[in-house]
Coordinates of C-alpha atoms in Angstrom, one line a residue:
Chain B
M1 CA 0.0 0.1 0.0
S2 CA 1.4 3.4 -0.8
R3 CA 2.1 6.1 1.9
L4 CA -0.7 8.1 0.7
A5 CA -3.2 5.2 0.9
R6 CA -1.8 4.1 4.1
S7 CA -2.2 7.6 5.7
M8 CA -5.7 8.0 4.4
V9 CA -6.8 4.7 5.8
E10 CA -5.3 5.5 9.2
L11 CA -6.4 9.2 9.3
T12 CA -10.0 8.0 8.3
R13 CA -10.0 5.5 11.1
F14 CA -8.7 8.1 13.5
H15 CA -11.4 10.7 12.5
A16 CA -14.1 7.9 12.6
R17 CA -13.1 6.9 16.2
S18 CA -14.0 10.4 17.3
L19 CA -17.5 9.8 16.0
H20 CA -18.2 6.7 18.0
R21 CA -16.0 6.3 20.8
N22 CA -17.0 9.5 22.7
K23 CA -20.2 8.4 24.5
I24 CA -21.9 11.9 24.1
A25 CA -21.1 11.9 20.4
L26 CA -22.5 8.5 20.0
F27 CA -25.7 9.4 21.6
F28 CA -26.2 12.4 19.4
N29 CA -25.0 10.7 16.2
I30 CA -27.0 7.5 16.5
I31 CA -29.0 6.8 19.7
F32 CA -30.8 10.1 20.0
P33 CA -32.3 10.1 16.3
L34 CA -33.1 6.3 16.9
L35 CA -35.0 7.2 20.0
M36 CA -36.9 10.0 18.1
V37 CA -37.9 7.4 15.6
A38 CA -39.1 5.1 18.3
I39 CA -41.0 7.8 20.0
F40 CA -42.7 9.5 17.2
G41 CA -43.1 6.3 15.3
G42 CA -44.8 4.7 18.3
L43 CA -47.2 7.7 18.3
Y44 CA -48.2 7.4 14.7
G45 CA -47.8 3.6 14.0
T46 CA -46.8 2.4 10.5
P47 CA -46.6 4.7 7.5
A48 CA -49.8 3.3 6.2
A49 CA -51.6 4.1 9.6
S50 CA -50.3 7.6 9.8
R51 CA -51.5 8.6 6.2
G52 CA -54.5 10.9 6.1
G53 CA -53.3 13.0 9.1
G54 CA -54.0 16.1 7.2
L55 CA -50.3 16.7 6.1
V56 CA -50.1 17.9 2.5
D57 CA -46.9 19.5 1.0
G58 CA -46.8 22.4 -1.2
T59 CA -47.2 20.2 -4.3
G60 CA -50.4 18.7 -2.9
R61 CA -48.8 15.4 -2.1
V62 CA -50.3 13.6 1.0
L63 CA -47.7 12.9 3.6
T64 CA -47.2 10.4 6.2
A65 CA -45.5 11.0 9.6
F66 CA -42.5 9.0 8.3
D67 CA -42.1 11.2 5.4
F68 CA -41.1 13.8 7.9
L69 CA -39.5 11.5 10.5
M70 CA -37.1 9.5 8.2
P71 CA -35.4 12.6 6.3
G72 CA -35.8 14.5 9.5
Q73 CA -33.7 12.1 11.6
M74 CA -31.2 11.5 8.8
A75 CA -30.6 15.3 8.7
V76 CA -30.2 15.1 12.5
M77 CA -27.8 12.3 12.2
V78 CA -25.4 13.8 9.7
T79 CA -25.6 17.4 11.3
A80 CA -24.8 15.8 14.7
A81 CA -21.7 13.9 13.2
G82 CA -20.6 16.6 10.8
F83 CA -21.3 19.8 12.7
V84 CA -21.5 19.1 16.4
T85 CA -19.0 16.3 16.7
V86 CA -16.4 17.7 14.3
A87 CA -16.6 21.1 15.8
I88 CA -16.3 19.9 19.3
T89 CA -13.5 17.3 18.5
M90 CA -11.4 19.7 16.5
A91 CA -11.8 22.6 19.1
G92 CA -10.6 20.2 21.8
Q93 CA -7.7 19.0 19.6
R94 CA -6.7 22.6 19.0
R95 CA -6.8 23.4 22.6
D96 CA -4.7 20.3 23.8
G97 CA -2.4 20.9 20.8
S98 CA -2.7 17.5 19.3
L99 CA -3.9 18.9 16.1
R100 CA -1.0 21.1 15.9
H101 CA 1.4 18.2 16.7
L102 CA -0.3 16.0 13.9
L103 CA 0.2 18.9 11.3
S104 CA 3.8 19.4 12.4
T105 CA 4.6 16.0 10.6
P106 CA 4.6 15.7 6.8
L107 CA 0.7 15.4 6.9
S108 CA -0.9 18.3 4.9
V109 CA -4.1 20.2 5.9
G110 CA -5.7 18.9 2.7
S111 CA -5.0 15.4 3.5
W112 CA -6.3 15.8 6.9
T113 CA -9.5 17.4 5.6
A114 CA -10.0 14.6 2.9
A115 CA -9.8 11.9 5.6
R116 CA -12.2 13.9 7.7
V117 CA -14.7 13.9 4.7
L118 CA -14.1 10.2 4.1
A119 CA -14.8 9.4 7.8
N120 CA -18.0 11.3 7.9
V121 CA -19.2 9.9 4.7
L122 CA -18.7 6.3 6.0
M123 CA -20.4 7.4 9.1
A124 CA -23.4 8.8 7.3
G125 CA -23.6 5.4 5.5
V126 CA -23.8 3.5 8.9
Q127 CA -26.2 5.9 10.2
G128 CA -28.5 5.7 7.1
V129 CA -28.5 1.9 7.3
L130 CA -29.1 1.7 11.0
L131 CA -32.0 4.4 10.7
F132 CA -33.8 2.3 8.1
V133 CA -33.1 -1.1 9.5
F134 CA -34.4 0.2 12.8
A135 CA -37.5 1.8 11.3
A136 CA -38.2 -1.2 9.1
L137 CA -38.1 -3.6 12.0
L138 CA -40.3 -1.3 14.4
F139 CA -42.7 0.3 12.0
D140 CA -42.5 -1.5 8.5
V141 CA -40.8 1.6 6.9
S142 CA -39.7 0.8 3.3
P143 CA -36.1 1.3 2.2
P144 CA -35.2 4.5 0.2
A145 CA -37.2 4.9 -2.8
N146 CA -34.4 6.2 -4.9
L147 CA -31.2 4.7 -3.4
P148 CA -28.5 6.0 -5.7
G149 CA -30.2 9.4 -5.5
T150 CA -30.4 9.1 -1.7
I151 CA -26.6 8.4 -1.6
V152 CA -25.9 11.5 -3.6
V153 CA -28.2 13.7 -1.4
V154 CA -26.7 12.3 1.9
L155 CA -23.3 12.8 0.7
V156 CA -24.0 16.5 -0.1
C157 CA -25.7 16.9 3.2
T158 CA -22.8 15.4 4.8
L159 CA -20.4 17.8 3.1
A160 CA -22.5 20.6 4.2
S161 CA -22.7 19.7 7.9
L162 CA -19.1 19.0 7.9
S163 CA -18.1 22.2 6.5
M164 CA -19.9 23.9 9.3
G165 CA -18.2 21.8 11.8
I166 CA -14.7 22.3 10.4
F167 CA -15.5 25.9 10.0
V168 CA -16.4 26.4 13.7
G169 CA -13.6 24.2 14.7
T170 CA -11.0 26.5 13.2
L171 CA -12.6 29.5 15.0
V172 CA -12.8 28.2 18.7
K173 CA -10.6 26.4 21.0
G174 CA -11.7 23.9 23.7
E175 CA -14.6 21.6 23.9
A176 CA -16.6 23.9 26.4
T177 CA -16.4 26.8 24.0
A178 CA -17.4 24.8 21.0
M179 CA -20.3 23.3 22.8
A180 CA -21.4 26.8 23.8
V181 CA -21.3 27.8 20.2
V182 CA -22.6 24.8 18.4
M183 CA -25.4 23.5 20.6
P184 CA -27.7 26.6 20.3
I185 CA -27.1 26.5 16.5
Y186 CA -27.8 22.7 16.4
M187 CA -31.0 23.2 18.3
V188 CA -32.1 25.8 15.7
L189 CA -31.0 23.5 12.8
I190 CA -33.2 20.7 14.4
F191 CA -36.2 22.7 15.0
L192 CA -36.2 24.8 11.9
G193 CA -35.0 22.0 9.7
N194 CA -38.4 20.3 9.3
S195 CA -36.9 17.4 11.3
A196 CA -38.6 17.5 14.5
M197 CA -42.0 18.7 13.5
P198 CA -43.8 19.6 10.2
L199 CA -43.5 23.4 9.6
L200 CA -46.0 23.6 6.8
D201 CA -48.3 25.4 9.0
A202 CA -45.7 27.4 11.0
P203 CA -46.2 31.1 11.6
R204 CA -44.9 33.3 8.8
F205 CA -41.9 34.8 10.7
I206 CA -40.7 31.0 11.0
Q207 CA -41.6 30.5 7.2
V208 CA -39.4 33.4 6.4
M209 CA -36.4 31.9 8.1
L210 CA -36.6 28.4 6.7
P211 CA -34.7 29.1 3.3
W212 CA -31.7 30.2 5.5
V213 CA -31.6 27.0 7.3
P214 CA -29.4 24.3 5.9
T215 CA -31.1 21.4 7.6
Y216 CA -34.5 22.7 5.9
H217 CA -33.0 22.1 2.6
M218 CA -31.5 18.7 3.8
T219 CA -34.7 17.4 4.7
E220 CA -36.7 18.7 1.6
A221 CA -34.1 17.1 -0.7
M222 CA -34.0 13.8 1.3
R223 CA -37.9 13.6 1.5
A224 CA -38.2 14.0 -2.3
V225 CA -35.4 11.6 -3.2
M226 CA -35.5 9.1 -0.3
M227 CA -39.2 8.9 0.4
F228 CA -41.0 9.8 -2.9
G229 CA -38.2 8.4 -5.2
E230 CA -37.7 11.5 -7.2
G231 CA -34.7 12.1 -9.3
L232 CA -32.0 14.5 -8.5
G233 CA -33.3 17.0 -11.0
A234 CA -36.2 17.6 -8.6
V235 CA -33.9 18.8 -5.9
T236 CA -31.4 20.9 -7.9
K237 CA -32.0 23.9 -5.9
E238 CA -31.5 22.2 -2.5
L239 CA -28.3 20.5 -3.8
A240 CA -27.1 23.7 -5.2
I241 CA -27.6 25.7 -1.8
L242 CA -26.0 22.8 0.3
G243 CA -23.1 22.3 -2.2
G244 CA -22.5 26.0 -2.2
L245 CA -22.6 26.2 1.5
A246 CA -20.1 23.2 1.8
A247 CA -17.7 24.8 -0.7
G248 CA -17.8 28.1 0.7
L249 CA -17.3 27.2 4.4
L250 CA -14.8 24.5 3.4
G251 CA -12.8 26.8 1.4
I252 CA -12.7 29.5 4.2
A253 CA -11.9 26.7 6.8
L254 CA -9.0 25.4 4.7
A255 CA -7.6 28.8 4.1
L256 CA -7.8 29.4 8.1
M257 CA -6.3 26.1 8.8
R258 CA -3.4 26.8 6.5
R259 CA -2.8 30.1 8.2
Q260 CA -2.9 28.4 11.6
Y261 CA -0.9 25.2 10.9
T262 CA 1.6 26.0 8.2
I263 CA 4.6 28.1 8.5
R264 CA 3.8 31.7 9.4
Chain S
M1 CA 31.8 15.8 16.4
G2 CA 29.4 14.8 13.7
E3 CA 28.3 16.8 10.7
A4 CA 26.1 20.1 11.2
K5 CA 22.5 19.1 11.0
V6 CA 21.0 22.4 12.2
V7 CA 22.4 25.7 11.1
A8 CA 20.5 28.8 12.3
E9 CA 21.8 32.3 11.5
G10 CA 20.5 35.5 12.9
L11 CA 17.0 34.2 13.7
T12 CA 14.8 37.1 14.8
K13 CA 11.1 37.3 15.6
R14 CA 9.0 40.1 16.7
Y15 CA 5.4 40.0 17.9
G16 CA 4.0 43.5 17.7
D17 CA 6.3 45.7 19.8
V18 CA 7.9 42.7 21.6
L19 CA 11.0 41.4 20.2
A20 CA 10.7 37.7 21.2
V21 CA 14.0 36.4 19.6
D22 CA 16.8 38.7 18.7
D23 CA 19.5 37.6 16.2
V24 CA 19.9 34.0 17.5
S25 CA 22.5 31.9 15.8
L26 CA 23.2 28.1 16.6
T27 CA 24.6 25.1 15.0
V28 CA 23.8 21.6 16.2
H29 CA 25.8 18.5 15.0
A30 CA 25.0 14.9 14.8
E31 CA 25.5 13.0 18.1
E32 CA 25.0 16.3 20.1
I33 CA 22.5 17.4 22.5
V34 CA 22.2 21.3 22.7
G35 CA 20.2 22.8 25.4
I36 CA 18.4 26.1 25.3
V37 CA 17.7 27.4 28.8
G38 CA 15.9 30.3 30.1
P39 CA 12.9 31.4 32.0
N40 CA 9.4 31.5 30.6
G41 CA 9.2 34.1 27.9
A42 CA 12.9 34.0 27.2
G43 CA 12.2 33.1 23.5
K44 CA 13.1 29.4 23.7
T45 CA 9.9 28.0 22.1
T46 CA 9.9 30.7 19.3
T47 CA 13.5 29.9 18.6
I48 CA 13.0 26.2 18.4
E49 CA 9.7 26.6 16.3
M50 CA 11.6 28.8 13.8
M51 CA 14.2 26.1 13.5
E52 CA 11.5 23.4 13.1
G53 CA 9.9 25.4 10.3
L54 CA 6.7 26.0 12.3
R55 CA 7.1 29.7 12.6
K56 CA 8.7 32.1 9.9
P57 CA 11.4 34.3 11.2
D58 CA 11.3 38.0 10.5
A59 CA 15.0 37.9 9.8
G60 CA 17.7 35.2 9.6
R61 CA 17.4 31.7 8.2
C62 CA 17.8 28.1 9.3
T63 CA 18.7 24.9 7.5
V64 CA 17.9 21.4 8.8
C65 CA 19.8 18.6 7.1
G66 CA 20.7 21.2 4.4
F67 CA 17.1 22.2 3.7
D68 CA 15.9 25.7 4.3
S69 CA 13.2 25.7 7.1
V70 CA 10.9 28.0 5.3
R71 CA 11.3 27.4 1.7
Q72 CA 11.9 23.6 1.8
N73 CA 9.5 23.1 4.8
R74 CA 8.3 19.7 3.5
Q75 CA 11.6 18.1 3.3
V76 CA 12.4 19.6 6.7
R77 CA 9.2 18.1 8.1
E78 CA 10.4 14.7 6.8
R79 CA 13.6 14.8 8.7
I80 CA 12.7 16.1 12.0
G81 CA 11.0 14.7 15.2
I82 CA 9.2 17.1 17.3
S83 CA 7.9 17.1 20.9
L84 CA 6.0 20.3 21.4
Q85 CA 5.9 22.2 24.7
Q86 CA 2.2 21.4 25.2
A87 CA 2.4 17.7 24.6
G88 CA -0.7 17.2 22.7
L89 CA -1.9 13.7 22.2
P90 CA -5.3 12.9 20.7
E91 CA -7.8 11.4 23.1
E92 CA -10.1 8.5 22.7
V93 CA -7.4 6.5 20.9
T94 CA -5.1 3.8 22.1
V95 CA -1.3 4.0 22.3
L96 CA -1.0 1.5 19.5
E97 CA -3.6 3.5 17.3
V98 CA -1.8 6.7 17.7
L99 CA 1.5 5.2 16.8
R100 CA -0.1 3.5 13.8
L101 CA -1.4 6.9 12.7
Y102 CA 1.9 8.6 13.0
A103 CA 3.6 5.7 11.3
S104 CA 1.3 6.0 8.3
L105 CA 2.5 9.6 7.7
Y106 CA 6.2 8.7 6.9
A107 CA 7.8 6.9 4.1
N108 CA 10.0 4.6 6.1
P109 CA 8.6 4.6 9.6
V110 CA 10.1 2.6 12.6
P111 CA 8.0 -0.6 13.2
V112 CA 5.3 0.4 15.9
G113 CA 6.3 -2.8 17.9
D114 CA 9.9 -1.7 18.1
L115 CA 8.9 1.6 19.6
L116 CA 6.5 0.2 22.1
H117 CA 9.4 -2.0 23.2
Q118 CA 12.0 0.8 23.2
F119 CA 9.9 3.1 25.3
G120 CA 8.6 0.5 27.7
L121 CA 4.9 1.0 26.5
E122 CA 4.1 -2.6 25.3
D123 CA 1.7 -3.2 28.3
K124 CA 0.0 0.1 27.6
A125 CA -0.4 -0.6 23.7
R126 CA -4.3 -0.9 24.2
T127 CA -4.7 1.8 26.9
R128 CA -6.3 5.1 25.7
T129 CA -3.9 8.1 25.8
E130 CA -6.0 10.1 28.3
K131 CA -5.3 7.2 31.0
L132 CA -1.6 7.4 30.7
S133 CA 0.6 8.8 33.5
G134 CA 2.7 12.1 32.8
G135 CA 5.8 10.0 32.2
Q136 CA 4.1 7.5 29.9
R137 CA 2.6 10.3 28.0
Q138 CA 6.0 11.9 27.6
R139 CA 7.5 8.6 26.4
L140 CA 4.8 8.2 23.9
V141 CA 5.5 11.8 22.5
L142 CA 9.0 10.9 22.2
A143 CA 8.2 7.7 20.4
L144 CA 5.9 9.7 18.0
A145 CA 8.9 12.1 17.5
L146 CA 11.1 9.2 16.5
I147 CA 8.6 7.2 14.3
G148 CA 9.9 8.8 11.1
R149 CA 13.6 8.0 11.7
P150 CA 14.3 11.8 12.1
E151 CA 17.9 12.9 11.9
V152 CA 17.2 16.0 14.0
I153 CA 14.9 15.9 17.2
F154 CA 13.4 19.0 18.8
L155 CA 12.2 18.5 22.4
D156 CA 10.5 21.6 23.9
E157 CA 10.5 21.2 27.7
P158 CA 10.0 17.5 27.5
T159 CA 10.3 16.8 31.2
T160 CA 8.1 19.6 32.6
G161 CA 5.5 18.3 35.2
L162 CA 7.3 14.9 35.5
D163 CA 8.3 13.3 38.7
P164 CA 12.2 13.1 39.5
Q165 CA 12.3 9.3 38.5
A166 CA 10.3 9.8 35.3
R167 CA 12.7 12.7 34.3
R168 CA 15.7 10.6 34.9
D169 CA 14.1 7.7 32.8
L170 CA 13.5 10.2 30.1
W171 CA 17.0 11.5 30.2
D172 CA 18.3 7.9 29.6
V173 CA 16.1 7.6 26.6
I174 CA 17.4 11.0 25.2
R175 CA 21.0 9.9 25.8
G176 CA 20.3 6.8 23.8
L177 CA 19.0 8.8 21.0
K178 CA 22.3 10.8 20.9
R179 CA 24.3 7.6 20.8
E180 CA 22.2 6.6 17.7
G181 CA 23.8 9.6 16.1
R182 CA 20.9 12.2 16.1
A183 CA 21.1 15.8 16.8
I184 CA 19.0 17.0 19.6
V185 CA 17.8 20.4 20.5
I186 CA 16.2 20.6 24.0
S187 CA 14.7 23.6 25.6
T188 CA 14.2 23.6 29.4
H189 CA 14.1 25.5 32.4
Y190 CA 15.6 22.8 34.7
M191 CA 19.2 23.5 35.2
D192 CA 20.0 20.0 36.4
E193 CA 18.8 18.7 33.1
V194 CA 21.3 20.9 31.3
E195 CA 24.1 19.9 33.5
H196 CA 23.3 16.1 33.1
L197 CA 22.0 15.8 29.6
C198 CA 23.6 18.6 27.4
D199 CA 26.8 18.8 25.4
R200 CA 26.3 22.5 24.8
V201 CA 24.0 25.2 26.3
L202 CA 22.7 28.4 25.3
V203 CA 21.5 30.7 28.0
M204 CA 18.6 32.9 26.8
D205 CA 16.8 35.7 28.4
R206 CA 14.4 38.2 26.8
G207 CA 15.1 36.9 23.3
R208 CA 18.8 37.1 23.4
I209 CA 21.6 34.5 23.9
L210 CA 23.6 35.6 26.9
A211 CA 26.2 33.0 26.8
S212 CA 26.9 29.6 25.2
G213 CA 29.3 26.8 25.8
T214 CA 29.6 23.4 27.4
P215 CA 28.0 23.4 31.0
R216 CA 31.6 23.2 32.5
E217 CA 32.6 26.1 30.4
L218 CA 29.9 28.3 31.5
M219 CA 30.3 27.2 35.2
N220 CA 34.0 28.0 34.9
E221 CA 33.4 31.3 33.3
Y222 CA 30.3 32.6 35.0
G223 CA 29.7 30.5 38.1
P224 CA 31.3 31.2 41.4
E225 CA 33.6 28.6 42.8
S226 CA 31.2 27.5 45.2
V227 CA 28.1 28.6 47.2
V228 CA 27.1 28.8 50.8
E229 CA 23.5 28.5 51.3
I230 CA 21.7 29.6 54.7
E231 CA 18.3 30.1 55.8
L232 CA 18.1 33.4 57.5
D233 CA 15.1 35.6 58.7
Q234 CA 14.8 38.3 56.0
R235 CA 14.7 40.9 58.8
H236 CA 18.1 40.2 59.9
V237 CA 19.6 40.2 56.4
D238 CA 22.3 42.9 55.8
T239 CA 23.5 42.1 52.4
A240 CA 26.1 44.7 52.5
A241 CA 27.7 43.1 55.7
L242 CA 27.3 39.6 54.1
S243 CA 29.1 41.0 51.0
G244 CA 32.0 41.9 53.0
L245 CA 32.6 38.5 54.4
D246 CA 35.9 36.9 53.5
A247 CA 36.2 35.6 50.0
V248 CA 32.4 36.3 49.2
T249 CA 32.2 37.4 45.6
G250 CA 28.3 38.0 45.7
V251 CA 25.1 37.6 47.6
K252 CA 21.7 36.6 46.5
V253 CA 18.6 36.7 48.4
D254 CA 16.3 33.8 47.0
D255 CA 13.1 33.4 48.8
E256 CA 13.9 32.6 52.5
R257 CA 17.5 31.5 51.5
I258 CA 20.7 33.5 51.2
L259 CA 23.1 32.5 48.8
L260 CA 26.8 33.5 49.3
Y261 CA 29.0 33.1 46.2
T262 CA 32.5 32.6 47.4
A263 CA 36.0 31.9 46.0
H264 CA 37.1 30.1 49.2
T265 CA 34.4 28.1 51.0
A266 CA 36.3 27.5 54.4
R267 CA 37.3 31.1 54.8
T268 CA 33.8 32.3 54.1
L269 CA 32.4 29.7 56.5
M270 CA 34.6 30.8 59.3
D271 CA 33.9 34.5 58.9
L272 CA 30.2 33.8 58.6
A273 CA 30.2 31.9 61.9
A274 CA 32.0 34.8 63.5
Y275 CA 29.6 37.3 62.0
A276 CA 26.6 35.3 63.2
Q277 CA 28.0 35.0 66.7
R278 CA 28.7 38.8 66.8
M279 CA 25.2 39.6 65.5
N280 CA 23.6 36.9 67.6
L281 CA 22.0 35.4 64.4
P282 CA 20.7 31.8 64.1
L283 CA 22.2 30.2 61.1
G284 CA 19.5 27.6 60.0
D285 CA 20.0 24.9 57.4
L286 CA 23.6 25.8 56.2
R287 CA 24.7 24.0 53.3
T288 CA 27.7 24.4 50.9
R289 CA 27.8 23.1 47.4
S290 CA 29.7 23.6 44.1
A291 CA 28.4 26.1 41.8
G292 CA 25.9 24.8 39.2
M293 CA 24.1 26.0 36.1
D294 CA 21.4 27.7 38.2
D295 CA 24.3 29.9 39.7
V296 CA 25.4 30.5 36.2
F297 CA 22.0 31.8 35.2
I298 CA 21.7 34.0 38.3
A299 CA 25.2 35.4 37.6
L300 CA 24.2 36.1 33.9
T301 CA 20.6 37.4 34.5
G302 CA 20.6 38.6 38.1
R303 CA 17.6 36.3 38.7
S304 CA 16.5 32.8 39.1
V305 CA 15.6 30.8 36.1
R306 CA 12.1 30.2 37.4
A307 CA 11.4 33.8 38.2

């Protein structure tokens, strides 16, 4: 195996450990969303049983509770892993000097980031499989209607949440500070992301904010592709917004990291 | 003496109005341990970071193994091992995992098993880094610094916070690295570390090199012949009178102890005893010792290294 391949494998494993070894991270990345599925699924029963609850989207499509729950909790999962866990882990590694130590070796900021992306993409795959297996076993939820499209959408959502995590991680030092910054934002992302409750009938001041909330676009795109089997062409706008966010924030974060960790 | 591995010329660094490092030059050879000593804020870490290629000098340059620390930074990083002052280790990973991670970053790493054996960490291989003792952490940091088979090793205050036994264990490891032919730069504020470990020493204060040489040369040049230490109530201290005692070359009040630097211990002791009797002073905990690097530092800067 080449040196680059070896380092990518080890770095990805290293990053991945931060996503599941920390008990708090494990709770937010996997257990909490599955609990939400169990609780809300328990309230509504199966998708068939929850149909006809009066939920209709903007296109007149009748929605079940699971059309909200599954994309919503998938968005919660990738946001917890990409935004919350990465920001807190990175801020901790900046405070204790371990990130600086690692980047004082021949490792480049670009390789570090690439491995971070890979680890979170793998994690998103595990999260998605767990989510659907769990929901299928408990509530007879069907697998994603458009699996290849779902993979692409989840990938873009992962990149968007990860870019937010790395961006915050480059700005703050220490887990406590990072927690104080990311948790309020995370709460807003969950509640305004259409992931905890349908916001179709929310007051106007909330409706106005929704286009500015990344998780809102995540759940919209995932619902269309994952639950209704639509093609990627139907979610171009959402993918463009999330992709643009990912490219912009990652670009800024990489520039900041290069300033912080290469010779200055 | 082996070939020159680190050649620093006129390194200068300024942070705002503060001149952190002022025209520091230094050469380090293979099979040599060079110590940089000085109190906190002396400029040791900034000097080392400029040599490592982690910080860009405002003036001057440094080559490591023939490569420029700034322009050929990548080549320099391939050839050096670093122990940062804040010995940061990632958490929630085991010793084995962090060694494997670092090994993957180099072209020809030392086998991880060999390092575990060399640093006595075999039984800790599956222990998470946050559960290691201070000494074990430092040994792991040293192992990480060595994993890429570096020709030059930079150790920034590697024994700070360790108990005396752990410090001595680490000294043995560092001496072993020197015997393997590596050039080692170590910063410390422990003067005994300098005396026991370093072939050459740079004494730094306020960004400048005050003196350099072997520990023996510095002690001969700047240290008094010996020191008489006494515990004396500060209210009874008359430094002028103590300075006038036979053979005394200097007086230093250090916390509750008085240090009399003397050219002739016996004559000073006799005169001190007579003076104490005349003044009815109790002489508590009287000790004599040879001058050490601590005394060199005090002679050069007028203050203790930990001040």
